[in-house]
Amino acid sequence: MADAAPCAAALNYGIDIGGTKIELVACDAALEVRHRRRIATPQGDYAGFLAALEALVADADAELGSAGAAVGIALPGVRDRRSGLQLSANVPSLTGRNVAADLQARLRRPLFFGNDLQCFALSEAHGGAAEGYPSMFGAILGTGAGGGYCLHGRLVTGFNSLAGEWGHWSVPAHLVQRHGLAILDCACGLRGCVERYVSGSGLVALYRHFGGEAAEAGEVFARADAGDARAQQALAAHLDLLGHSLAALVLALDPHVIVLGGGLSQHAPLYEVLPAAVAAHLFNGVQVPPIVPPRFGDAGGARGAALLALP
C-alpha cells in the first residue's frame, strides 16, 4: 500500500527491480517521495514479471491521478548494447529477454532505463550522503558487489553501461596467497571476482573457507564479537580484501567520497576500520576519501530510477 497521500503536483515514477522485491516510488520535482509501494519479485515467470510491473504502474496512476507519468526503471544486471537483451543473475527470468522493449509495449509512456547499482549512486549524489561532493562512488556490498560513479552529479555509465562494476575485478594473487584462498567461480562466468569475497555472501564464503558455518553475514559478525577465532579470521581477510578493492577504486577514479550500500553498509564498526584498511594498499601521499553510510538505504535505487525520468 502507499505510505503517503496522493499529490496533485507533477510526478514521475522510479522502479527498482531486485531479486526479492520490486519497489515503485513517485517523486515530485524536488525529489520528495510522495508515494511508495513494494511487491515481491515474481521469480521464474517472465510473463508474471511484466504483468506485475504493469499493475504496479496502473495502481500508482489510479491513486495519484498521474496517468502517463514518465518512469525510470533500475534493472539488475547488464543489457547488451547491440541486441538489447538482458543478463541478470538476481532475476534469471529476465536473462535473454528484451525487457526494455517489452515494458515499452505494455506501459506506453516515456521510459528511462538504468542499472540498479548505478541508480543507487545517482540517488546518493542528489540529496544523499554524497550531496555537495564533486565526485562520488557508490559501492554496494550486498549479495554481490557493484556500484556506480557520479561526476558533478551526473552518472558516468561508459561504453557498455558498465562503469562501476568493480565487483568483477580479480582478487590479486598476493592476497590469495596471504589468506590461503581458493579461486572461486563467479556467476558472471569469470573466476576469482572480487564480489565472491567482499560481498555479504562473500563474507559467509570466507567463514566457511576457514572452517565455520553461517547462513548470513550478520552471524559472522556476531560470532566474531563472541570470540570465534574462525569468524575473526574471516573478518580480517574480508577487511583486507575490501580495503584493497576500494584502494583500487581510489587509484582508478579518485572519488571525493565513497558511499557504501547493501547489507554490509549497516554494520557501523566497518566505518571505523575500513579507512586504515584502504590506506594499507595505497602509496604514501594518497589520502583515503571519506567512506560513509547511505542516506536513503535500500530505497535509493527506486529514487535514483526516478531521477532518470526527470525532465
mmCIF file of C-alpha atoms in Angstrom:
data_model
loop_
_atom_site.group_PDB
_atom_site.id
_atom_site.type_symbol
_atom_site.label_atom_id
_atom_site.label_comp_id
_atom_site.label_asym_id
_atom_site.label_seq_id
_atom_site.Cartn_x
_atom_site.Cartn_y
_atom_site.Cartn_z
ATOM 1 C CA MET A 1 0.000 0.000 0.000
ATOM 2 C CA ALA A 2 1.084 3.611 -0.482
ATOM 3 C CA ASP A 3 2.602 5.330 2.510
ATOM 4 C CA ALA A 4 1.593 8.881 1.615
ATOM 5 C CA ALA A 5 -1.451 10.747 0.387
ATOM 6 C CA PRO A 6 -1.826 11.487 -3.331
ATOM 7 C CA CYS A 7 -0.142 14.648 -4.563
ATOM 8 C CA ALA A 8 -1.564 16.827 -7.294
ATOM 9 C CA ALA A 9 1.839 18.116 -8.419
ATOM 10 C CA ALA A 10 3.530 16.625 -11.491
ATOM 11 C CA LEU A 11 5.158 13.340 -10.579
ATOM 12 C CA ASN A 12 7.474 10.863 -12.178
ATOM 13 C CA TYR A 13 7.995 7.263 -11.114
ATOM 14 C CA GLY A 14 11.067 5.259 -10.268
ATOM 15 C CA ILE A 15 11.063 1.457 -10.158
ATOM 16 C CA ASP A 16 13.850 -0.574 -8.588
ATOM 17 C CA ILE A 17 13.879 -4.263 -9.532
ATOM 18 C CA GLY A 18 15.639 -6.603 -7.150
ATOM 19 C CA GLY A 19 15.904 -10.313 -6.640
ATOM 20 C CA THR A 20 13.329 -10.350 -3.837
ATOM 21 C CA LYS A 21 11.330 -7.139 -4.198
ATOM 22 C CA ILE A 22 10.221 -4.529 -6.707
ATOM 23 C CA GLU A 23 9.702 -1.013 -5.398
ATOM 24 C CA LEU A 24 7.933 1.906 -7.065
ATOM 25 C CA VAL A 25 8.237 5.454 -5.789
ATOM 26 C CA ALA A 26 6.621 8.609 -7.146
ATOM 27 C CA CYS A 27 8.734 11.736 -6.791
ATOM 28 C CA ASP A 28 7.885 15.386 -7.290
ATOM 29 C CA ALA A 29 10.183 17.920 -8.967
ATOM 30 C CA ALA A 30 12.022 18.448 -5.663
ATOM 31 C CA LEU A 31 12.749 14.687 -5.473
ATOM 32 C CA GLU A 32 10.482 14.248 -2.485
ATOM 33 C CA VAL A 33 8.901 10.797 -2.387
ATOM 34 C CA ARG A 34 5.094 11.159 -2.438
ATOM 35 C CA HIS A 35 4.142 7.538 -2.910
ATOM 36 C CA ARG A 36 5.840 4.214 -2.313
ATOM 37 C CA ARG A 37 4.831 0.616 -2.845
ATOM 38 C CA ARG A 38 6.751 -2.671 -2.722
ATOM 39 C CA ILE A 39 5.817 -6.072 -4.069
ATOM 40 C CA ALA A 40 7.593 -9.422 -4.187
ATOM 41 C CA THR A 41 9.559 -10.072 -7.370
ATOM 42 C CA PRO A 42 7.942 -12.824 -9.458
ATOM 43 C CA GLN A 43 10.741 -15.353 -9.881
ATOM 44 C CA GLY A 44 10.950 -17.739 -12.827
ATOM 45 C CA ASP A 45 7.944 -16.191 -14.559
ATOM 46 C CA TYR A 46 8.722 -13.528 -17.149
ATOM 47 C CA ALA A 47 5.086 -13.002 -18.145
ATOM 48 C CA GLY A 48 4.220 -12.633 -14.473
ATOM 49 C CA PHE A 49 7.055 -10.134 -14.050
ATOM 50 C CA LEU A 50 5.759 -7.935 -16.894
ATOM 51 C CA ALA A 51 2.202 -8.140 -15.590
ATOM 52 C CA ALA A 52 3.342 -7.215 -12.074
ATOM 53 C CA LEU A 53 5.100 -4.064 -13.282
ATOM 54 C CA GLU A 54 2.135 -3.091 -15.438
ATOM 55 C CA ALA A 55 -0.213 -3.474 -12.453
ATOM 56 C CA LEU A 56 2.156 -1.560 -10.164
ATOM 57 C CA VAL A 57 2.223 1.414 -12.533
ATOM 58 C CA ALA A 58 -1.536 1.266 -13.160
ATOM 59 C CA ASP A 59 -2.232 1.305 -9.428
ATOM 60 C CA ALA A 60 0.015 4.342 -8.954
ATOM 61 C CA ASP A 61 -1.683 6.109 -11.879
ATOM 62 C CA ALA A 62 -5.109 5.486 -10.366
ATOM 63 C CA GLU A 63 -4.152 6.511 -6.847
ATOM 64 C CA LEU A 64 -2.166 9.603 -7.810
ATOM 65 C CA GLY A 65 -4.056 10.746 -10.908
ATOM 66 C CA SER A 66 -0.773 10.711 -12.848
ATOM 67 C CA ALA A 67 -1.658 8.645 -15.906
ATOM 68 C CA GLY A 68 1.158 8.728 -18.412
ATOM 69 C CA ALA A 69 3.836 9.750 -15.878
ATOM 70 C CA ALA A 70 7.387 9.100 -17.057
ATOM 71 C CA VAL A 71 9.040 6.076 -15.471
ATOM 72 C CA GLY A 72 12.690 5.388 -14.689
ATOM 73 C CA ILE A 73 13.461 1.698 -14.285
ATOM 74 C CA ALA A 74 16.512 0.316 -12.498
ATOM 75 C CA LEU A 75 17.243 -3.121 -13.942
ATOM 76 C CA PRO A 76 19.558 -5.662 -12.319
ATOM 77 C CA GLY A 77 22.442 -6.948 -14.378
ATOM 78 C CA VAL A 78 23.685 -5.918 -17.796
ATOM 79 C CA ARG A 79 21.911 -5.074 -21.038
ATOM 80 C CA ASP A 80 23.686 -5.947 -24.295
ATOM 81 C CA ARG A 81 24.097 -2.621 -26.095
ATOM 82 C CA ARG A 82 23.720 -4.287 -29.503
ATOM 83 C CA SER A 83 20.823 -6.695 -29.022
ATOM 84 C CA GLY A 84 19.093 -5.036 -26.069
ATOM 85 C CA LEU A 85 18.892 -8.425 -24.307
ATOM 86 C CA GLN A 86 19.249 -8.536 -20.531
ATOM 87 C CA LEU A 87 21.627 -10.656 -18.453
ATOM 88 C CA SER A 88 20.543 -10.869 -14.827
ATOM 89 C CA ALA A 89 21.765 -13.256 -12.139
ATOM 90 C CA ASN A 90 19.377 -11.880 -9.491
ATOM 91 C CA VAL A 91 16.245 -12.224 -11.634
ATOM 92 C CA PRO A 92 17.063 -15.086 -14.035
ATOM 93 C CA SER A 93 13.745 -14.861 -15.893
ATOM 94 C CA LEU A 94 14.955 -11.552 -17.390
ATOM 95 C CA THR A 95 18.042 -13.116 -18.977
ATOM 96 C CA GLY A 96 17.814 -13.302 -22.758
ATOM 97 C CA ARG A 97 14.761 -11.006 -22.822
ATOM 98 C CA ASN A 98 14.415 -7.545 -24.330
ATOM 99 C CA VAL A 99 12.955 -6.159 -21.133
ATOM 100 C CA ALA A 100 13.056 -2.540 -22.285
ATOM 101 C CA ALA A 101 11.098 -3.200 -25.475
ATOM 102 C CA ASP A 102 8.568 -5.439 -23.738
ATOM 103 C CA LEU A 103 7.875 -2.900 -20.995
ATOM 104 C CA GLN A 104 7.619 -0.069 -23.511
ATOM 105 C CA ALA A 105 4.952 -2.010 -25.396
ATOM 106 C CA ARG A 106 2.948 -2.532 -22.192
ATOM 107 C CA LEU A 107 3.334 0.796 -20.407
ATOM 108 C CA ARG A 108 3.154 3.113 -23.454
ATOM 109 C CA ARG A 109 4.752 6.172 -21.883
ATOM 110 C CA PRO A 110 8.271 7.652 -21.626
ATOM 111 C CA LEU A 111 10.579 5.043 -20.072
ATOM 112 C CA PHE A 112 14.171 5.526 -18.994
ATOM 113 C CA PHE A 113 16.359 2.534 -18.125
ATOM 114 C CA GLY A 114 19.404 2.255 -15.916
ATOM 115 C CA ASN A 115 21.368 -0.224 -13.834
ATOM 116 C CA ASP A 116 20.101 -0.736 -10.288
ATOM 117 C CA LEU A 117 23.508 -0.204 -8.673
ATOM 118 C CA GLN A 118 24.205 2.922 -10.694
ATOM 119 C CA CYS A 119 20.795 4.283 -9.687
ATOM 120 C CA PHE A 120 21.780 3.855 -6.024
ATOM 121 C CA ALA A 121 24.839 6.030 -6.663
ATOM 122 C CA LEU A 122 22.816 8.637 -8.551
ATOM 123 C CA SER A 123 20.347 8.923 -5.690
ATOM 124 C CA GLU A 124 23.083 9.391 -3.092
ATOM 125 C CA ALA A 125 24.670 12.107 -5.273
ATOM 126 C CA HIS A 126 21.410 14.112 -5.237
ATOM 127 C CA GLY A 127 20.338 14.987 -1.729
ATOM 128 C CA GLY A 128 22.044 11.923 -0.278
ATOM 129 C CA ALA A 129 25.275 11.240 1.555
ATOM 130 C CA ALA A 130 27.360 12.489 -1.404
ATOM 131 C CA GLU A 131 25.473 15.764 -1.866
ATOM 132 C CA GLY A 132 27.920 18.623 -2.485
ATOM 133 C CA TYR A 133 30.908 16.448 -3.424
ATOM 134 C CA PRO A 134 32.378 16.978 -6.928
ATOM 135 C CA SER A 135 32.604 13.218 -7.457
ATOM 136 C CA MET A 136 31.393 10.114 -5.657
ATOM 137 C CA PHE A 137 31.429 6.354 -5.864
ATOM 138 C CA GLY A 138 28.541 4.278 -4.560
ATOM 139 C CA ALA A 139 29.884 0.841 -3.587
ATOM 140 C CA ILE A 140 27.254 -1.828 -2.969
ATOM 141 C CA LEU A 141 28.111 -4.661 -0.565
ATOM 142 C CA GLY A 142 25.073 -6.904 -0.637
ATOM 143 C CA THR A 143 24.513 -10.350 -2.108
ATOM 144 C CA GLY A 144 27.049 -9.238 -4.707
ATOM 145 C CA ALA A 145 29.319 -6.206 -5.107
ATOM 146 C CA GLY A 146 28.955 -3.414 -7.633
ATOM 147 C CA GLY A 147 28.266 0.276 -7.811
ATOM 148 C CA GLY A 148 28.204 3.483 -9.763
ATOM 149 C CA TYR A 149 30.273 6.622 -10.307
ATOM 150 C CA CYS A 150 28.923 10.178 -10.447
ATOM 151 C CA LEU A 151 30.848 13.246 -11.539
ATOM 152 C CA HIS A 152 29.323 16.629 -10.684
ATOM 153 C CA GLY A 153 26.024 14.870 -10.041
ATOM 154 C CA ARG A 154 25.934 13.144 -13.411
ATOM 155 C CA LEU A 155 26.092 9.367 -13.690
ATOM 156 C CA VAL A 156 29.050 8.079 -15.699
ATOM 157 C CA THR A 157 27.851 4.893 -17.402
ATOM 158 C CA GLY A 158 30.511 4.105 -20.029
ATOM 159 C CA PHE A 159 30.567 2.418 -23.425
ATOM 160 C CA ASN A 160 28.810 -0.739 -22.223
ATOM 161 C CA SER A 161 26.969 0.992 -19.351
ATOM 162 C CA LEU A 162 29.264 -0.990 -17.054
ATOM 163 C CA ALA A 163 31.047 1.822 -15.204
ATOM 164 C CA GLY A 164 31.127 0.894 -11.530
ATOM 165 C CA GLU A 165 31.289 -2.901 -11.895
ATOM 166 C CA TRP A 166 34.235 -3.157 -9.539
ATOM 167 C CA GLY A 167 32.911 -6.449 -8.169
ATOM 168 C CA HIS A 168 34.188 -8.223 -11.272
ATOM 169 C CA TRP A 169 37.774 -7.133 -10.932
ATOM 170 C CA SER A 170 40.054 -10.015 -9.995
ATOM 171 C CA VAL A 171 41.353 -10.617 -6.496
ATOM 172 C CA PRO A 172 45.158 -10.137 -6.657
ATOM 173 C CA ALA A 173 47.467 -13.125 -6.320
ATOM 174 C CA HIS A 174 49.318 -11.774 -3.284
ATOM 175 C CA LEU A 175 46.076 -11.604 -1.254
ATOM 176 C CA VAL A 176 45.012 -15.060 -2.426
ATOM 177 C CA GLN A 177 48.376 -16.307 -1.169
ATOM 178 C CA ARG A 178 48.323 -14.267 2.062
ATOM 179 C CA HIS A 179 44.968 -15.675 3.169
ATOM 180 C CA GLY A 180 45.240 -19.120 1.572
ATOM 181 C CA LEU A 181 42.117 -18.568 -0.500
ATOM 182 C CA ALA A 182 40.501 -20.762 -3.117
ATOM 183 C CA ILE A 183 39.802 -19.233 -6.542
ATOM 184 C CA LEU A 184 36.015 -19.127 -6.670
ATOM 185 C CA ASP A 185 33.815 -19.237 -9.763
ATOM 186 C CA CYS A 186 31.528 -16.245 -10.320
ATOM 187 C CA ALA A 187 28.033 -16.202 -11.796
ATOM 188 C CA CYS A 188 29.298 -13.755 -14.442
ATOM 189 C CA GLY A 189 31.378 -16.563 -15.988
ATOM 190 C CA LEU A 190 34.758 -15.354 -14.709
ATOM 191 C CA ARG A 191 36.799 -16.737 -11.805
ATOM 192 C CA GLY A 192 38.229 -15.027 -8.745
ATOM 193 C CA CYS A 193 35.956 -11.972 -8.939
ATOM 194 C CA VAL A 194 36.165 -9.556 -6.020
ATOM 195 C CA GLU A 195 32.448 -9.845 -5.221
ATOM 196 C CA ARG A 196 32.838 -13.535 -4.376
ATOM 197 C CA TYR A 197 34.922 -12.446 -1.374
ATOM 198 C CA VAL A 198 33.921 -8.911 -0.274
ATOM 199 C CA SER A 199 30.110 -9.020 -0.593
ATOM 200 C CA GLY A 200 27.854 -10.178 2.222
ATOM 201 C CA SER A 201 27.686 -13.626 0.688
ATOM 202 C CA GLY A 202 31.457 -13.435 0.167
ATOM 203 C CA LEU A 203 31.999 -12.928 3.893
ATOM 204 C CA VAL A 204 29.932 -16.057 4.540
ATOM 205 C CA ALA A 205 32.031 -17.937 1.965
ATOM 206 C CA LEU A 206 35.235 -16.799 3.690
ATOM 207 C CA TYR A 207 33.926 -18.005 7.044
ATOM 208 C CA ARG A 208 33.155 -21.392 5.534
ATOM 209 C CA HIS A 209 36.601 -21.482 3.937
ATOM 210 C CA PHE A 210 38.158 -21.069 7.385
ATOM 211 C CA GLY A 211 36.007 -23.852 8.813
ATOM 212 C CA GLY A 212 32.915 -22.056 10.109
ATOM 213 C CA GLU A 213 29.285 -22.308 9.083
ATOM 214 C CA ALA A 214 26.797 -19.439 8.823
ATOM 215 C CA ALA A 215 23.716 -18.593 6.799
ATOM 216 C CA GLU A 216 24.327 -14.852 6.506
ATOM 217 C CA ALA A 217 26.909 -12.153 7.213
ATOM 218 C CA GLY A 218 25.303 -10.955 10.433
ATOM 219 C CA GLU A 219 26.035 -14.326 12.027
ATOM 220 C CA VAL A 220 29.731 -13.977 11.196
ATOM 221 C CA PHE A 221 29.889 -10.548 12.858
ATOM 222 C CA ALA A 222 28.077 -11.864 15.938
ATOM 223 C CA ARG A 223 30.347 -14.893 16.271
ATOM 224 C CA ALA A 224 33.462 -12.766 15.880
ATOM 225 C CA ASP A 225 32.219 -10.500 18.680
ATOM 226 C CA ALA A 226 31.666 -13.614 20.802
ATOM 227 C CA GLY A 227 35.298 -14.672 20.320
ATOM 228 C CA ASP A 228 35.001 -17.202 17.481
ATOM 229 C CA ALA A 229 38.557 -17.384 16.067
ATOM 230 C CA ARG A 230 37.379 -18.582 12.632
ATOM 231 C CA ALA A 231 34.922 -15.697 12.339
ATOM 232 C CA GLN A 232 37.642 -13.243 13.371
ATOM 233 C CA GLN A 233 39.963 -14.713 10.741
ATOM 234 C CA ALA A 234 37.253 -14.391 8.106
ATOM 235 C CA LEU A 235 36.616 -10.757 9.062
ATOM 236 C CA ALA A 236 40.329 -9.952 8.922
ATOM 237 C CA ALA A 237 40.626 -11.451 5.433
ATOM 238 C CA HIS A 238 37.424 -9.725 4.333
ATOM 239 C CA LEU A 239 38.660 -6.334 5.572
ATOM 240 C CA ASP A 240 42.000 -6.765 3.790
ATOM 241 C CA LEU A 241 40.326 -7.768 0.521
ATOM 242 C CA LEU A 242 37.765 -4.970 0.752
ATOM 243 C CA GLY A 243 40.456 -2.445 1.608
ATOM 244 C CA HIS A 244 42.464 -3.457 -1.452
ATOM 245 C CA SER A 245 39.386 -3.273 -3.704
ATOM 246 C CA LEU A 246 38.432 0.223 -2.546
ATOM 247 C CA ALA A 247 42.056 1.337 -2.816
ATOM 248 C CA ALA A 248 41.972 0.256 -6.458
ATOM 249 C CA LEU A 249 38.863 2.420 -6.896
ATOM 250 C CA VAL A 250 40.700 5.364 -5.364
ATOM 251 C CA LEU A 251 43.595 4.881 -7.772
ATOM 252 C CA ALA A 252 41.325 4.471 -10.794
ATOM 253 C CA LEU A 253 38.705 7.170 -10.123
ATOM 254 C CA ASP A 254 39.881 9.199 -7.115
ATOM 255 C CA PRO A 255 36.326 9.934 -5.877
ATOM 256 C CA HIS A 256 35.835 12.666 -3.295
ATOM 257 C CA VAL A 257 33.623 10.357 -1.219
ATOM 258 C CA ILE A 258 32.670 6.676 -1.173
ATOM 259 C CA VAL A 259 29.125 5.816 -0.099
ATOM 260 C CA LEU A 260 28.560 2.209 0.924
ATOM 261 C CA GLY A 261 25.296 0.432 0.207
ATOM 262 C CA GLY A 262 23.828 -3.029 0.649
ATOM 263 C CA GLY A 263 23.543 -5.108 3.789
ATOM 264 C CA LEU A 264 27.143 -4.678 4.957
ATOM 265 C CA SER A 265 26.726 -0.886 4.895
ATOM 266 C CA GLN A 266 24.548 -1.275 8.003
ATOM 267 C CA HIS A 267 27.466 -2.649 10.052
ATOM 268 C CA ALA A 268 28.574 0.531 11.854
ATOM 269 C CA PRO A 269 32.014 -0.720 13.058
ATOM 270 C CA LEU A 270 33.081 -1.154 9.430
ATOM 271 C CA TYR A 271 33.383 2.621 9.003
ATOM 272 C CA GLU A 272 35.889 2.800 11.863
ATOM 273 C CA VAL A 273 38.327 0.221 10.487
ATOM 274 C CA LEU A 274 37.884 0.492 6.714
ATOM 275 C CA PRO A 275 39.847 3.730 6.075
ATOM 276 C CA ALA A 276 43.041 2.200 7.512
ATOM 277 C CA ALA A 277 42.463 -0.999 5.526
ATOM 278 C CA VAL A 278 42.218 1.069 2.333
ATOM 279 C CA ALA A 279 45.268 3.166 3.225
ATOM 280 C CA ALA A 280 47.330 -0.021 3.672
ATOM 281 C CA HIS A 281 47.033 -0.600 -0.092
ATOM 282 C CA LEU A 282 47.863 2.954 -1.201
ATOM 283 C CA PHE A 283 51.271 4.525 -1.626
ATOM 284 C CA ASN A 284 52.471 7.429 0.521
ATOM 285 C CA GLY A 285 50.775 10.759 -0.091
ATOM 286 C CA VAL A 286 47.447 9.324 -1.258
ATOM 287 C CA GLN A 287 44.590 10.216 1.079
ATOM 288 C CA VAL A 288 41.613 7.939 1.652
ATOM 289 C CA PRO A 289 38.385 9.814 0.872
ATOM 290 C CA PRO A 290 35.525 9.807 3.387
ATOM 291 C CA ILE A 291 33.720 6.453 3.481
ATOM 292 C CA VAL A 292 30.147 6.987 4.651
ATOM 293 C CA PRO A 293 26.825 5.154 5.027
ATOM 294 C CA PRO A 294 23.959 5.894 2.624
ATOM 295 C CA ARG A 295 21.221 8.365 3.426
ATOM 296 C CA PHE A 296 18.453 6.546 1.584
ATOM 297 C CA GLY A 297 19.354 2.951 2.408
ATOM 298 C CA ASP A 298 17.662 0.302 0.299
ATOM 299 C CA ALA A 299 15.213 2.898 -1.072
ATOM 300 C CA GLY A 300 17.977 4.605 -3.040
ATOM 301 C CA GLY A 301 17.617 2.509 -6.172
ATOM 302 C CA ALA A 302 13.992 3.498 -6.785
ATOM 303 C CA ARG A 303 14.694 7.149 -6.051
ATOM 304 C CA GLY A 304 17.680 7.061 -8.413
ATOM 305 C CA ALA A 305 15.497 5.483 -11.090
ATOM 306 C CA ALA A 306 13.026 8.356 -10.676
ATOM 307 C CA LEU A 307 15.918 10.746 -11.248
ATOM 308 C CA LEU A 308 16.453 9.142 -14.666
ATOM 309 C CA ALA A 309 12.954 10.245 -15.651
ATOM 310 C CA LEU A 310 13.251 13.867 -14.549
ATOM 311 C CA PRO A 311 12.778 16.313 -17.434
#
